[in-house]
Amino acid sequence: MKIIYTDSLVIGAGLAGLRVAIACKKQGLDTQVLSLVPAKRSHSAAAQGGMQASLANTTKGQGDDEDVHFMDTVKGSDWGCDQEVARMFAHVAPKAVRQLASWGVPWSRIKKGPRQVVVNAEKVTIEEAEQAHGLINARDFGGTKKWRTCYSSDGTGHALLNTVDNKAIELGIPVHERVEALSLIHDGKRCHGAVVRDLISGELFAYIARATTVATGGYGRIYSVSTNAVICEGIGQAIALETGVAQLGNMEAVQFHPTAIVPVGILTTEGCRGDGGLLRDKDGYRFMPDYEPEKKELASRDVVSRRMTEHMRKGKGVDSPYGPHLWLDITLLGREHIEKNLREVKEICESFLGIDPAEEYIPVRPTQHYSMGGIKTNAKGMSPTLEGLFSVGEAACWDMHGFNRLGGNSLAETVVAGMIVGEYVAEFCHETDLIVDTGLIKTSVDKLQQEIDQLLESKAGENVFEIKEQMQQVMMNYVGIFRNGDELTKAVSELRDLLRRSRKIQLKCKKRHSNPELVEALRVRRMLKVALCVAKGARDRTESRGAHAREDFPERNDRDWLKRTLANWSAEGELEPELSYEALDIMKMEIPPGYRGYGINNAIHHSDTEKRLAEIEAIVKNLPENATREQKQAAIMAFDLPIDLGEPNQRADMTAINQQEAK
Amino acid sequence: MAKGRIVTFKIFRFDPQVDDKPRMVSYQLEEAPGMTVFIALNKIRAEQDPSLQFDFVCRAGICGSCAMVINGLPTLACRTLTSKFENPELTLMPLPGFELIGDLSVNTGKFMRELAERLALYLHPKNEDDNIHAVEQRIEPEEAEKVYELDRCVECGCCVSACATKQMRETFVGAVGMMKLSRFALDSRDARDDDDFYHVLGNQDGVFGCMSLLGCQDTCPKDLPHMEQIAYMRRKVAGIPIFNK
């Protein structure tokens, strides 16, 4: 048994994990990163569209600031988010974009003068200010008041991940590739590291650290069709859950992206619609304005996905061997725009569909895309129940997305949360000792060793690939875009059955080293636990909020459900998680629950909403008349940030354009 | 749905960790519409041989993990439709030029990290004290676009495995190394000058090792302009200065 000691252990080498590692390393801590794949292959690379930050450089971004970004994020979340976290996030996002620029990201820049764009299917000319020339550009995305999404063509995630990984290389941060963390080492109170399997040699290692950060991304692959990379299987969430101490939050909050290509589920960026692309049905008819006259194709993702499904249920979908789909029309953007700004989309259309999107429509349908739920953390990114365990990025329920994430806010979260939580991880490392309990380490390693031995020795049992496929089908069929009690009950019962079966797996390949079947077997049992948290959480949440849409409970019910679902796996032999709930306190909110601005306003209100609104009014009244925006905000809902990150964000002075416009 | 044709996959099998012999093993599958080599390999592993090793991450042509030699050409397996081959017989081999992990899986990650460390493939900023609270430095929009164009490399390794020089000369930086350096050479934020680049590129491991066979350009799945970049740098290294910034 090899033991490796470090200060800060980071599991996952995507943007969030690398950014935490950089924060720790910069503070002089020994830092090690673990990754299933080479860092630059992480799923962060697949983010096409961009990263939200209220720089307010462009004409269409004028007037943007942290307040507007915050409000969009809260509304987008359907009031399910932690408003303190959303505030921290909105404040640091501009710093993150600028820091990334200084590290080398080739952000698209603004060119002064007129440029043609497509807005609501019409070509319009907008004028960019002379003062804005050379500053970072932004495009339009769904659910945002201003054009706020900073981008590099449609390869933003790739550009960011390249740059951040290069920074990690520059700082000499070791990334141990092709290894998998399969359990956390803990004593019931504090996390001390992880048991890790080398995917090439099969060897087991114990990594012992002051702080352990899980940054393993989402759990999309519990569904059969997902835009997620094949490595996004939720193992990070599973190993946290399996401690029995750490909890998962809001696992039922699963986002479907409106425009993944049919049948394979590869994403075409929201930038397609942001840049002016339209959705059309089998008759070529643009249907979104009928459902959402105000925001049309650019309503929140959950709204657009549901409207598309509704429309297809009315028989307006295009028939295909893979079931109905709709069309995404970007032909009106013109070839030049597509080849420059939507180039990945073009490549995907050519390689997987054999079509030219400048000439033909793209077949799309809503597909599993993002995991709002994850390892429950506090605002500092640490598990409230297991000290020393941090989580960041999509793996976490830090909870700035609540029940629906806005496009451009996930890429932003990875880096922004990495910056903020990274500082808290480093602080924790400085303040706490490395605890080495060799007995505890041995027990943890032995346990995994026994699991592996048992799998390799079993003479009869289930086929791992079949169990996995069945799980993915159950999730797709019963825990999808529209949900109801009967189907969710069925899902929970079928997943329980699969979990039981997964305890008796028989492997055909008996190798101890690089054995893909063994890897699958170790994962599928863990994935099933995650799937059960999603299904049971969805079954018990008898309301509709954000991406969680119950046909039998269509109202957003603030009175009974303004709370976070917490999932615990109390004992190993259990077949489902225990759920408990944590209320979101309206009296601490900066924006009490209100109307999101889409669809029908059918929320069941909470009595505290009126109370809090009155309280806020009083707070504002008592402030001096010349109080600044920041002072007002602080009086209503103060929030903390690590030193340095709390400073105000400067914005370029565009007064001259406004004067020009006035003329 | 109509029955598809039967496709034969002849796959290289070898496990370097045991006393094993390299061999080719054939598997057969019924072709379905839209079937890619990614879909086929996963189906073969799930239904016929769970020991088969290969790598995929994004399965969308974005991450570069699944490069392999398909019918003699290094390419990305995830976006190779089986229907594109008239003859329903596909030969799959691992990329040469990298450490073999097993079957079709090679250790490109290790190679790329070592290359990045050796060539210092990260921005060396002119301006070290960047204030993240203040308005960012301006950059000409055309420059940002050009840098992005060269920054699109996915480190798949196709260029390395298609390069004759690299096969003969272990220490050659390959097209990937030159492309990445030229990306920084073009970036006005980078402090390195002609001399700095000359030291790493002005030799047999750099531009003078290149035989201009252009396997790199032919196989690059991102259509990066390797030929143009290498020719440009070579011309500049032969004379002085190397780069006009």
mmCIF file with all atom_site columns, N, CA and C in Angstrom, chain B residues 4-40:
data_model
loop_
_atom_site.group_PDB
_atom_site.id
_atom_site.type_symbol
_atom_site.label_atom_id
_atom_site.label_alt_id
_atom_site.label_comp_id
_atom_site.label_asym_id
_atom_site.label_entity_id
_atom_site.label_seq_id
_atom_site.pdbx_PDB_ins_code
_atom_site.Cartn_x
_atom_site.Cartn_y
_atom_site.Cartn_z
_atom_site.occupancy
_atom_site.B_iso_or_equiv
_atom_site.pdbx_formal_charge
_atom_site.auth_seq_id
_atom_site.auth_comp_id
_atom_site.auth_asym_id
_atom_site.auth_atom_id
_atom_site.pdbx_PDB_model_num
ATOM 1   N N  . GLY B 1 4  ? -28.769 -3.469  -41.485 1.00 0.00 ? 4  GLY B N  1
ATOM 2   C CA . GLY B 1 4  ? -27.565 -2.846  -42.006 1.00 0.00 ? 4  GLY B CA 1
ATOM 3   C C  . GLY B 1 4  ? -26.573 -3.897  -42.471 1.00 0.00 ? 4  GLY B C  1
ATOM 4   N N  . ARG B 1 5  ? -25.544 -3.463  -43.154 1.00 0.00 ? 5  ARG B N  1
ATOM 5   C CA . ARG B 1 5  ? -24.510 -4.413  -43.605 1.00 0.00 ? 5  ARG B CA 1
ATOM 6   C C  . ARG B 1 5  ? -23.671 -4.851  -42.402 1.00 0.00 ? 5  ARG B C  1
ATOM 7   N N  . ILE B 1 6  ? -22.971 -5.944  -42.586 1.00 0.00 ? 6  ILE B N  1
ATOM 8   C CA . ILE B 1 6  ? -22.095 -6.419  -41.518 1.00 0.00 ? 6  ILE B CA 1
ATOM 9   C C  . ILE B 1 6  ? -20.713 -5.793  -41.714 1.00 0.00 ? 6  ILE B C  1
ATOM 10  N N  . VAL B 1 7  ? -20.229 -5.134  -40.649 1.00 0.00 ? 7  VAL B N  1
ATOM 11  C CA . VAL B 1 7  ? -18.913 -4.500  -40.722 1.00 0.00 ? 7  VAL B CA 1
ATOM 12  C C  . VAL B 1 7  ? -17.939 -5.325  -39.892 1.00 0.00 ? 7  VAL B C  1
ATOM 13  N N  . THR B 1 8  ? -16.757 -5.556  -40.465 1.00 0.00 ? 8  THR B N  1
ATOM 14  C CA . THR B 1 8  ? -15.711 -6.277  -39.735 1.00 0.00 ? 8  THR B CA 1
ATOM 15  C C  . THR B 1 8  ? -14.680 -5.275  -39.213 1.00 0.00 ? 8  THR B C  1
ATOM 16  N N  . PHE B 1 9  ? -14.379 -5.374  -37.926 1.00 0.00 ? 9  PHE B N  1
ATOM 17  C CA . PHE B 1 9  ? -13.349 -4.515  -37.327 1.00 0.00 ? 9  PHE B CA 1
ATOM 18  C C  . PHE B 1 9  ? -12.159 -5.393  -36.987 1.00 0.00 ? 9  PHE B C  1
ATOM 19  N N  . LYS B 1 10 ? -11.043 -5.125  -37.679 1.00 0.00 ? 10 LYS B N  1
ATOM 20  C CA . LYS B 1 10 ? -9.815  -5.849  -37.348 1.00 0.00 ? 10 LYS B CA 1
ATOM 21  C C  . LYS B 1 10 ? -9.028  -4.973  -36.386 1.00 0.00 ? 10 LYS B C  1
ATOM 22  N N  . ILE B 1 11 ? -8.917  -5.432  -35.160 1.00 0.00 ? 11 ILE B N  1
ATOM 23  C CA . ILE B 1 11 ? -8.383  -4.569  -34.110 1.00 0.00 ? 11 ILE B CA 1
ATOM 24  C C  . ILE B 1 11 ? -7.072  -5.108  -33.543 1.00 0.00 ? 11 ILE B C  1
ATOM 25  N N  . PHE B 1 12 ? -6.109  -4.220  -33.406 1.00 0.00 ? 12 PHE B N  1
ATOM 26  C CA . PHE B 1 12 ? -4.810  -4.547  -32.814 1.00 0.00 ? 12 PHE B CA 1
ATOM 27  C C  . PHE B 1 12 ? -4.989  -4.832  -31.321 1.00 0.00 ? 12 PHE B C  1
ATOM 28  N N  . ARG B 1 13 ? -4.503  -5.992  -30.877 1.00 0.00 ? 13 ARG B N  1
ATOM 29  C CA . ARG B 1 13 ? -4.605  -6.342  -29.456 1.00 0.00 ? 13 ARG B CA 1
ATOM 30  C C  . ARG B 1 13 ? -3.218  -6.612  -28.889 1.00 0.00 ? 13 ARG B C  1
ATOM 31  N N  . PHE B 1 14 ? -2.915  -5.961  -27.808 1.00 0.00 ? 14 PHE B N  1
ATOM 32  C CA . PHE B 1 14 ? -1.634  -6.214  -27.138 1.00 0.00 ? 14 PHE B CA 1
ATOM 33  C C  . PHE B 1 14 ? -1.684  -5.606  -25.742 1.00 0.00 ? 14 PHE B C  1
ATOM 34  N N  . ASP B 1 15 ? -1.259  -6.388  -24.770 1.00 0.00 ? 15 ASP B N  1
ATOM 35  C CA . ASP B 1 15 ? -1.202  -5.888  -23.398 1.00 0.00 ? 15 ASP B CA 1
ATOM 36  C C  . ASP B 1 15 ? 0.267   -5.859  -22.974 1.00 0.00 ? 15 ASP B C  1
ATOM 37  N N  . PRO B 1 16 ? 0.886   -4.693  -22.957 1.00 0.00 ? 16 PRO B N  1
ATOM 38  C CA . PRO B 1 16 ? 2.323   -4.639  -22.664 1.00 0.00 ? 16 PRO B CA 1
ATOM 39  C C  . PRO B 1 16 ? 2.668   -4.997  -21.213 1.00 0.00 ? 16 PRO B C  1
ATOM 40  N N  . GLN B 1 17 ? 1.658   -5.106  -20.368 1.00 0.00 ? 17 GLN B N  1
ATOM 41  C CA . GLN B 1 17 ? 1.965   -5.399  -18.966 1.00 0.00 ? 17 GLN B CA 1
ATOM 42  C C  . GLN B 1 17 ? 2.098   -6.883  -18.667 1.00 0.00 ? 17 GLN B C  1
ATOM 43  N N  . VAL B 1 18 ? 1.751   -7.721  -19.617 1.00 0.00 ? 18 VAL B N  1
ATOM 44  C CA . VAL B 1 18 ? 1.918   -9.165  -19.390 1.00 0.00 ? 18 VAL B CA 1
ATOM 45  C C  . VAL B 1 18 ? 2.744   -9.745  -20.540 1.00 0.00 ? 18 VAL B C  1
ATOM 46  N N  . ASP B 1 19 ? 3.073   -10.998 -20.432 1.00 0.00 ? 19 ASP B N  1
ATOM 47  C CA . ASP B 1 19 ? 3.842   -11.660 -21.475 1.00 0.00 ? 19 ASP B CA 1
ATOM 48  C C  . ASP B 1 19 ? 2.886   -11.963 -22.629 1.00 0.00 ? 19 ASP B C  1
ATOM 49  N N  . ASP B 1 20 ? 2.691   -10.974 -23.479 1.00 0.00 ? 20 ASP B N  1
ATOM 50  C CA . ASP B 1 20 ? 1.638   -11.034 -24.486 1.00 0.00 ? 20 ASP B CA 1
ATOM 51  C C  . ASP B 1 20 ? 2.248   -10.889 -25.874 1.00 0.00 ? 20 ASP B C  1
ATOM 52  N N  . LYS B 1 21 ? 1.519   -11.366 -26.878 1.00 0.00 ? 21 LYS B N  1
ATOM 53  C CA . LYS B 1 21 ? 1.983   -11.212 -28.261 1.00 0.00 ? 21 LYS B CA 1
ATOM 54  C C  . LYS B 1 21 ? 1.033   -10.279 -29.000 1.00 0.00 ? 21 LYS B C  1
ATOM 55  N N  . PRO B 1 22 ? 1.574   -9.290  -29.732 1.00 0.00 ? 22 PRO B N  1
ATOM 56  C CA . PRO B 1 22 ? 0.679   -8.441  -30.522 1.00 0.00 ? 22 PRO B CA 1
ATOM 57  C C  . PRO B 1 22 ? -0.028  -9.270  -31.580 1.00 0.00 ? 22 PRO B C  1
ATOM 58  N N  . ARG B 1 23 ? -1.317  -9.001  -31.758 1.00 0.00 ? 23 ARG B N  1
ATOM 59  C CA . ARG B 1 23 ? -2.084  -9.751  -32.757 1.00 0.00 ? 23 ARG B CA 1
ATOM 60  C C  . ARG B 1 23 ? -3.258  -8.922  -33.249 1.00 0.00 ? 23 ARG B C  1
ATOM 61  N N  . MET B 1 24 ? -3.850  -9.341  -34.364 1.00 0.00 ? 24 MET B N  1
ATOM 62  C CA . MET B 1 24 ? -5.050  -8.672  -34.854 1.00 0.00 ? 24 MET B CA 1
ATOM 63  C C  . MET B 1 24 ? -6.239  -9.599  -34.595 1.00 0.00 ? 24 MET B C  1
ATOM 64  N N  . VAL B 1 25 ? -7.306  -9.013  -34.022 1.00 0.00 ? 25 VAL B N  1
ATOM 65  C CA . VAL B 1 25 ? -8.494  -9.816  -33.744 1.00 0.00 ? 25 VAL B CA 1
ATOM 66  C C  . VAL B 1 25 ? -9.677  -9.192  -34.480 1.00 0.00 ? 25 VAL B C  1
ATOM 67  N N  . SER B 1 26 ? -10.494 -10.031 -35.115 1.00 0.00 ? 26 SER B N  1
ATOM 68  C CA . SER B 1 26 ? -11.645 -9.512  -35.876 1.00 0.00 ? 26 SER B CA 1
ATOM 69  C C  . SER B 1 26 ? -12.940 -9.605  -35.070 1.00 0.00 ? 26 SER B C  1
ATOM 70  N N  . TYR B 1 27 ? -13.739 -8.556  -35.177 1.00 0.00 ? 27 TYR B N  1
ATOM 71  C CA . TYR B 1 27 ? -15.061 -8.529  -34.549 1.00 0.00 ? 27 TYR B CA 1
ATOM 72  C C  . TYR B 1 27 ? -16.049 -8.087  -35.621 1.00 0.00 ? 27 TYR B C  1
ATOM 73  N N  . GLN B 1 28 ? -17.268 -8.576  -35.519 1.00 0.00 ? 28 GLN B N  1
ATOM 74  C CA . GLN B 1 28 ? -18.265 -8.174  -36.512 1.00 0.00 ? 28 GLN B CA 1
ATOM 75  C C  . GLN B 1 28 ? -19.481 -7.544  -35.861 1.00 0.00 ? 28 GLN B C  1
ATOM 76  N N  . LEU B 1 29 ? -20.016 -6.553  -36.536 1.00 0.00 ? 29 LEU B N  1
ATOM 77  C CA . LEU B 1 29 ? -21.178 -5.833  -36.017 1.00 0.00 ? 29 LEU B CA 1
ATOM 78  C C  . LEU B 1 29 ? -22.103 -5.473  -37.169 1.00 0.00 ? 29 LEU B C  1
ATOM 79  N N  . GLU B 1 30 ? -23.395 -5.401  -36.855 1.00 0.00 ? 30 GLU B N  1
ATOM 80  C CA . GLU B 1 30 ? -24.326 -4.914  -37.869 1.00 0.00 ? 30 GLU B CA 1
ATOM 81  C C  . GLU B 1 30 ? -24.302 -3.393  -37.822 1.00 0.00 ? 30 GLU B C  1
ATOM 82  N N  . GLU B 1 31 ? -24.161 -2.787  -38.985 1.00 0.00 ? 31 GLU B N  1
ATOM 83  C CA . GLU B 1 31 ? -24.070 -1.333  -39.043 1.00 0.00 ? 31 GLU B CA 1
ATOM 84  C C  . GLU B 1 31 ? -25.448 -0.687  -38.842 1.00 0.00 ? 31 GLU B C  1
ATOM 85  N N  . ALA B 1 32 ? -25.490 0.333   -37.998 1.00 0.00 ? 32 ALA B N  1
ATOM 86  C CA . ALA B 1 32 ? -26.729 1.085   -37.798 1.00 0.00 ? 32 ALA B CA 1
ATOM 87  C C  . ALA B 1 32 ? -26.518 2.481   -38.375 1.00 0.00 ? 32 ALA B C  1
ATOM 88  N N  . PRO B 1 33 ? -27.601 3.170   -38.762 1.00 0.00 ? 33 PRO B N  1
ATOM 89  C CA . PRO B 1 33 ? -27.420 4.521   -39.313 1.00 0.00 ? 33 PRO B CA 1
ATOM 90  C C  . PRO B 1 33 ? -26.701 5.413   -38.295 1.00 0.00 ? 33 PRO B C  1
ATOM 91  N N  . GLY B 1 34 ? -25.751 6.179   -38.784 1.00 0.00 ? 34 GLY B N  1
ATOM 92  C CA . GLY B 1 34 ? -25.035 7.104   -37.897 1.00 0.00 ? 34 GLY B CA 1
ATOM 93  C C  . GLY B 1 34 ? -23.997 6.438   -37.017 1.00 0.00 ? 34 GLY B C  1
ATOM 94  N N  . MET B 1 35 ? -23.687 5.178   -37.278 1.00 0.00 ? 35 MET B N  1
ATOM 95  C CA . MET B 1 35 ? -22.721 4.480   -36.422 1.00 0.00 ? 35 MET B CA 1
ATOM 96  C C  . MET B 1 35 ? -21.307 5.037   -36.619 1.00 0.00 ? 35 MET B C  1
ATOM 97  N N  . THR B 1 36 ? -20.707 5.435   -35.528 1.00 0.00 ? 36 THR B N  1
ATOM 98  C CA . THR B 1 36 ? -19.321 5.891   -35.581 1.00 0.00 ? 36 THR B CA 1
ATOM 99  C C  . THR B 1 36 ? -18.432 4.796   -34.987 1.00 0.00 ? 36 THR B C  1
ATOM 100 N N  . VAL B 1 37 ? -17.116 4.959   -35.131 1.00 0.00 ? 37 VAL B N  1
ATOM 101 C CA . VAL B 1 37 ? -16.201 3.983   -34.547 1.00 0.00 ? 37 VAL B CA 1
ATOM 102 C C  . VAL B 1 37 ? -16.337 3.996   -33.018 1.00 0.00 ? 37 VAL B C  1
ATOM 103 N N  . PHE B 1 38 ? -16.692 5.153   -32.463 1.00 0.00 ? 38 PHE B N  1
ATOM 104 C CA . PHE B 1 38 ? -16.957 5.245   -31.017 1.00 0.00 ? 38 PHE B CA 1
ATOM 105 C C  . PHE B 1 38 ? -18.094 4.306   -30.618 1.00 0.00 ? 38 PHE B C  1
ATOM 106 N N  . ILE B 1 39 ? -19.205 4.411   -31.343 1.00 0.00 ? 39 ILE B N  1
ATOM 107 C CA . ILE B 1 39 ? -20.366 3.580   -31.024 1.00 0.00 ? 39 ILE B CA 1
ATOM 108 C C  . ILE B 1 39 ? -20.012 2.105   -31.196 1.00 0.00 ? 39 ILE B C  1
ATOM 109 N N  . ALA B 1 40 ? -19.315 1.806   -32.306 1.00 0.00 ? 40 ALA B N  1
ATOM 110 C CA . ALA B 1 40 ? -18.969 0.414   -32.608 1.00 0.00 ? 40 ALA B CA 1
ATOM 111 C C  . ALA B 1 40 ? -18.060 -0.184  -31.534 1.00 0.00 ? 40 ALA B C  1
#
